[in-house]
Amino acid sequence: MASIFSRIVAGEIPSYKIAEDENYYAFLDINPVAPGHTLVIPKHEVDYIFDLDDEEYAGLMAFAKRVAAAIKEAMPCVKVGVTVLGLEVPHAHVHLVPLQKETDMNFFRQKLTLPAEEMQEICKKICAQFK
């Protein structure tokens, strides 16, 4: 069975898409740790990020770098943090989180629930900066 992320890429489940190319897809996390928290995935479904071949891994990170630059321009933050956890969904993914302080990257605190209108506005702001 396809992962929830593969179903998002296929358009079976809606997402707040930030960017996409033939190999990678970026979208807002629906339970963010900070506004603008974005997930970047390879379209090719692989559970463990280090099981990606070198070319696909490098491509994922290069795509994530472009997404992070757009987040930094669109969202008030000092830096964009990056982490790979990958236990919740069996599909390799990178978390990009706008940071004001290091504790903004705390995945153990209660996640945010943002209204759809706010998520759409954040998505629009980041998309407008993606190059």
Coordinates of N, CA and C in Angstrom, one line a residue:
M1 N 0.8 -1.2 0.0 CA 0.0 0.0 0.0 C 0.9 1.2 0.0
A2 N 0.5 2.2 -0.8 CA 1.3 3.5 -0.9 C 1.2 4.2 0.4
S3 N 2.3 4.9 0.7 CA 2.4 5.8 1.9 C 1.4 7.0 1.7
I4 N 1.1 7.6 2.8 CA 0.3 8.8 2.7 C 1.0 9.9 1.8
F5 N 2.3 9.9 1.9 CA 3.0 10.9 1.1 C 2.9 10.6 -0.4
S6 N 3.0 9.3 -0.8 CA 2.8 8.9 -2.2 C 1.4 9.2 -2.6
R7 N 0.4 9.1 -1.8 CA -1.0 9.4 -2.1 C -1.1 10.9 -2.3
I8 N -0.4 11.7 -1.5 CA -0.4 13.2 -1.7 C 0.2 13.5 -3.0
V9 N 1.3 13.0 -3.4 CA 2.0 13.2 -4.7 C 1.0 12.8 -5.8
A10 N 0.3 11.7 -5.7 CA -0.6 11.3 -6.7 C -1.9 12.1 -6.8
G11 N -2.1 13.0 -5.8 CA -3.3 13.8 -5.8 C -4.5 13.2 -5.2
E12 N -4.3 12.1 -4.6 CA -5.4 11.4 -3.9 C -5.8 12.0 -2.6
I13 N -4.8 12.7 -2.0 CA -5.0 13.4 -0.7 C -4.5 14.8 -0.9
P14 N -5.3 15.8 -0.6 CA -4.9 17.2 -0.8 C -3.7 17.6 0.1
S15 N -3.0 18.6 -0.4 CA -1.9 19.2 0.4 C -1.7 20.6 0.0
Y16 N -1.0 21.3 0.8 CA -0.6 22.7 0.6 C 0.8 22.7 -0.1
K17 N 0.7 22.5 -1.4 CA 1.9 22.3 -2.2 C 2.7 23.5 -2.3
I18 N 4.0 23.4 -1.9 CA 5.0 24.5 -2.0 C 5.7 24.5 -3.4
A19 N 6.2 23.3 -3.7 CA 7.0 23.2 -5.0 C 7.0 21.7 -5.4
E20 N 7.3 21.5 -6.7 CA 7.3 20.2 -7.2 C 8.1 20.2 -8.5
D21 N 8.9 19.1 -8.7 CA 9.5 18.9 -10.0 C 9.3 17.4 -10.3
E22 N 10.0 16.9 -11.3 CA 9.7 15.5 -11.7 C 10.1 14.5 -10.7
N23 N 11.0 14.9 -9.7 CA 11.5 13.9 -8.7 C 11.1 14.2 -7.3
Y24 N 10.8 15.4 -7.0 CA 10.6 15.8 -5.6 C 9.3 16.7 -5.4
Y25 N 8.9 16.7 -4.2 CA 7.6 17.4 -3.8 C 7.8 18.0 -2.4
A26 N 7.3 19.2 -2.3 CA 7.4 19.9 -1.0 C 6.0 20.4 -0.7
F27 N 5.6 20.3 0.6 CA 4.3 20.7 1.0 C 4.3 21.0 2.5
L28 N 3.4 21.9 2.9 CA 3.3 22.3 4.3 C 2.9 21.1 5.2
D29 N 3.5 21.0 6.3 CA 3.1 20.0 7.3 C 1.8 20.4 7.9
I30 N 0.8 19.5 8.0 CA -0.5 19.9 8.5 C -0.6 20.0 10.0
N31 N 0.5 19.5 10.6 CA 0.6 19.6 12.1 C 2.0 20.2 12.4
P32 N 2.2 21.5 12.0 CA 3.5 22.1 12.1 C 4.0 22.3 13.5
V33 N 5.3 22.4 13.7 CA 5.9 22.8 15.0 C 6.1 24.3 14.9
A34 N 6.0 24.9 13.7 CA 6.1 26.4 13.6 C 5.4 26.7 12.2
P35 N 4.8 27.9 12.1 CA 4.2 28.2 10.8 C 5.2 28.2 9.7
G36 N 4.9 27.6 8.6 CA 5.8 27.4 7.5 C 6.6 26.1 7.5
H37 N 6.4 25.3 8.5 CA 7.0 24.0 8.6 C 6.6 23.2 7.3
T38 N 7.7 22.8 6.6 CA 7.5 22.2 5.3 C 8.1 20.8 5.2
L39 N 7.5 19.9 4.5 CA 8.1 18.5 4.3 C 8.6 18.5 2.9
V40 N 9.7 17.9 2.6 CA 10.3 17.7 1.3 C 10.5 16.2 1.1
I41 N 10.0 15.6 0.1 CA 10.0 14.2 -0.2 C 10.5 13.9 -1.6
P42 N 11.1 12.7 -1.7 CA 11.3 12.2 -3.1 C 9.9 11.6 -3.5
K43 N 9.6 11.7 -4.8 CA 8.4 11.1 -5.3 C 8.5 9.6 -5.3
H44 N 9.7 9.1 -5.5 CA 10.0 7.7 -5.4 C 9.9 7.3 -4.0
E45 N 9.0 6.4 -3.7 CA 8.8 6.0 -2.3 C 9.9 5.0 -1.8
V46 N 10.6 5.5 -0.8 CA 11.7 4.8 -0.1 C 11.5 5.1 1.4
D47 N 11.5 4.1 2.2 CA 11.2 4.3 3.6 C 12.3 5.1 4.3
Y48 N 13.6 4.7 4.1 CA 14.7 5.2 4.9 C 15.5 6.1 4.0
I49 N 15.7 7.4 4.4 CA 16.4 8.3 3.6 C 17.8 7.9 3.1
F50 N 18.5 7.1 3.9 CA 19.8 6.6 3.5 C 19.8 5.4 2.6
D51 N 18.6 5.0 2.3 CA 18.4 3.9 1.3 C 18.3 4.5 -0.1
L52 N 18.1 5.9 -0.2 CA 18.1 6.5 -1.5 C 19.5 6.4 -2.1
D53 N 19.6 6.3 -3.5 CA 20.9 6.2 -4.1 C 21.5 7.6 -4.0
D54 N 22.8 7.7 -4.2 CA 23.5 9.0 -4.0 C 22.9 10.1 -4.8
E55 N 22.6 9.8 -6.0 CA 22.1 10.9 -6.9 C 20.7 11.4 -6.4
E56 N 19.9 10.5 -6.0 CA 18.5 10.9 -5.5 C 18.6 11.6 -4.2
Y57 N 19.5 11.1 -3.3 CA 19.7 11.8 -2.0 C 20.3 13.2 -2.2
A58 N 21.3 13.4 -3.1 CA 21.8 14.7 -3.4 C 20.7 15.6 -4.0
G59 N 19.9 15.1 -4.9 CA 18.8 15.8 -5.5 C 17.8 16.3 -4.5
L60 N 17.5 15.4 -3.6 CA 16.5 15.7 -2.5 C 17.0 16.9 -1.7
M61 N 18.3 16.8 -1.3 CA 18.9 17.9 -0.5 C 19.0 19.2 -1.3
A62 N 19.3 19.1 -2.5 CA 19.4 20.3 -3.3 C 18.0 21.0 -3.5
F63 N 17.0 20.1 -3.7 CA 15.6 20.6 -3.8 C 15.2 21.3 -2.5
A64 N 15.5 20.6 -1.4 CA 15.2 21.1 0.0 C 15.9 22.4 0.2
K65 N 17.1 22.6 -0.3 CA 17.8 23.9 -0.1 C 17.1 25.0 -0.8
R66 N 16.5 24.8 -2.0 CA 15.8 25.8 -2.7 C 14.5 26.1 -2.0
V67 N 13.8 25.1 -1.4 CA 12.6 25.3 -0.6 C 12.9 26.1 0.6
A68 N 14.0 25.8 1.3 CA 14.4 26.5 2.5 C 14.7 28.0 2.2
A69 N 15.3 28.3 1.0 CA 15.5 29.6 0.7 C 14.2 30.4 0.5
A70 N 13.2 29.7 -0.1 CA 11.9 30.4 -0.2 C 11.2 30.6 1.1
I71 N 11.3 29.6 2.0 CA 10.8 29.7 3.4 C 11.4 30.9 4.1
K72 N 12.8 31.0 4.0 CA 13.5 32.1 4.7 C 13.1 33.5 4.2
E73 N 12.8 33.6 2.9 CA 12.3 34.9 2.3 C 10.9 35.2 2.7
A74 N 10.0 34.1 2.8 CA 8.6 34.3 3.0 C 8.2 34.4 4.5
M75 N 8.9 33.8 5.4 CA 8.5 33.7 6.8 C 9.5 34.4 7.7
P76 N 8.9 35.1 8.7 CA 9.9 35.8 9.6 C 10.6 34.7 10.4
C77 N 11.9 34.6 10.1 CA 12.8 33.7 10.8 C 14.2 34.1 10.7
V78 N 15.0 33.6 11.7 CA 16.5 33.8 11.7 C 17.1 32.9 10.7
K79 N 16.8 31.6 10.7 CA 17.3 30.5 9.9 C 16.1 29.5 9.6
V80 N 16.4 28.6 8.7 CA 15.5 27.5 8.5 C 16.2 26.3 9.0
G81 N 15.6 25.6 10.0 CA 16.2 24.3 10.5 C 15.9 23.2 9.6
V82 N 16.7 22.2 9.6 CA 16.5 21.0 8.8 C 16.7 19.7 9.7
T83 N 15.8 18.8 9.6 CA 16.0 17.5 10.3 C 15.3 16.4 9.5
V84 N 15.8 15.2 9.8 CA 15.2 14.0 9.3 C 14.9 13.1 10.4
L85 N 13.6 12.8 10.6 CA 13.2 11.9 11.7 C 12.7 10.6 11.0
G86 N 11.6 10.6 10.4 CA 11.2 9.5 9.5 C 10.6 8.3 10.1
L87 N 10.1 8.4 11.3 CA 9.5 7.2 11.9 C 8.0 7.1 11.8
E88 N 7.3 8.3 11.6 CA 5.9 8.3 11.5 C 5.3 7.8 10.2
V89 N 6.0 8.2 9.1 CA 5.5 7.8 7.8 C 6.7 7.0 7.1
P90 N 6.4 5.9 6.5 CA 7.4 5.1 5.9 C 7.8 5.6 4.5
H91 N 8.2 6.8 4.4 CA 8.5 7.5 3.2 C 9.6 8.6 3.5
A92 N 10.7 8.5 3.0 CA 11.8 9.4 3.3 C 11.3 10.8 3.2
H93 N 11.6 11.7 4.2 CA 11.2 13.1 4.2 C 12.1 13.9 5.0
V94 N 12.3 15.2 4.6 CA 13.1 16.2 5.3 C 12.1 17.2 5.8
H95 N 12.3 17.6 7.1 CA 11.5 18.7 7.7 C 12.3 20.0 7.6
L96 N 11.7 21.0 7.1 CA 12.2 22.4 7.1 C 11.4 23.2 8.0
V97 N 12.0 23.8 9.0 CA 11.3 24.6 10.0 C 11.8 26.0 10.2
P98 N 11.0 27.0 10.0 CA 11.5 28.4 10.2 C 11.8 28.6 11.7
L99 N 13.0 29.1 12.0 CA 13.4 29.2 13.4 C 13.7 30.7 13.8
Q100 N 13.1 31.0 15.0 CA 13.5 32.2 15.7 C 14.5 31.8 16.8
K101 N 14.3 30.6 17.3 CA 15.2 30.1 18.4 C 15.3 28.6 18.2
E102 N 16.3 28.0 18.8 CA 16.5 26.5 18.6 C 15.3 25.7 19.1
T103 N 14.6 26.2 20.2 CA 13.5 25.4 20.7 C 12.3 25.3 19.7
D104 N 12.3 26.1 18.7 CA 11.3 26.1 17.7 C 11.3 24.7 17.0
M105 N 12.4 24.0 17.1 CA 12.5 22.7 16.4 C 12.2 21.5 17.3
N106 N 11.4 21.8 18.4 CA 11.1 20.8 19.3 C 9.8 20.0 18.8
F107 N 10.1 18.8 18.4 CA 9.0 18.0 17.8 C 8.2 17.2 18.9
F108 N 8.6 17.4 20.2 CA 7.9 16.8 21.3 C 6.8 17.6 21.9
R109 N 6.8 18.9 21.6 CA 5.8 19.8 22.2 C 4.5 19.6 21.3
Q110 N 3.4 20.1 21.8 CA 2.2 20.0 21.1 C 2.3 20.8 19.7
K111 N 1.8 20.1 18.7 CA 1.9 20.7 17.3 C 0.8 21.8 17.2
L112 N 1.0 22.6 16.2 CA 0.1 23.7 16.0 C -1.1 23.2 15.1
T113 N -2.2 23.8 15.3 CA -3.3 23.6 14.4 C -3.7 24.9 13.8
L114 N -3.4 25.2 12.6 CA -3.6 26.5 12.0 C -4.9 26.4 11.1
P115 N -5.7 27.4 11.1 CA -6.8 27.4 10.2 C -6.4 27.3 8.7
A116 N -7.3 26.8 7.9 CA -7.0 26.6 6.5 C -6.6 27.9 5.8
E117 N -7.3 28.9 6.2 CA -7.0 30.2 5.5 C -5.5 30.6 5.8
E118 N -5.1 30.4 7.0 CA -3.7 30.7 7.4 C -2.7 29.8 6.6
M119 N -3.0 28.5 6.6 CA -2.2 27.6 5.8 C -2.1 28.0 4.3
Q120 N -3.2 28.4 3.8 CA -3.2 28.9 2.4 C -2.4 30.1 2.2
E121 N -2.5 31.0 3.1 CA -1.7 32.3 3.0 C -0.2 32.0 3.1
I122 N 0.2 31.1 4.1 CA 1.6 30.7 4.2 C 2.1 30.1 3.0
C123 N 1.3 29.2 2.4 CA 1.6 28.5 1.2 C 1.8 29.5 0.1
K124 N 1.0 30.4 -0.1 CA 1.1 31.4 -1.2 C 2.4 32.2 -1.0
K125 N 2.7 32.6 0.2 CA 3.9 33.4 0.5 C 5.2 32.6 0.1
I126 N 5.2 31.4 0.5 CA 6.4 30.6 0.3 C 6.5 30.3 -1.2
C127 N 5.4 29.9 -1.9 CA 5.4 29.6 -3.3 C 5.9 30.8 -4.1
A128 N 5.5 32.0 -3.7 CA 5.9 33.2 -4.4 C 7.4 33.4 -4.4
Q129 N 8.1 32.8 -3.4 CA 9.5 33.0 -3.3 C 10.3 31.9 -3.9
F130 N 9.7 30.8 -4.3 CA 10.4 29.6 -4.8 C 11.0 29.9 -6.1
K131 N 12.3 29.6 -6.3 CA 12.9 29.8 -7.6 C 13.6 28.5 -8.0

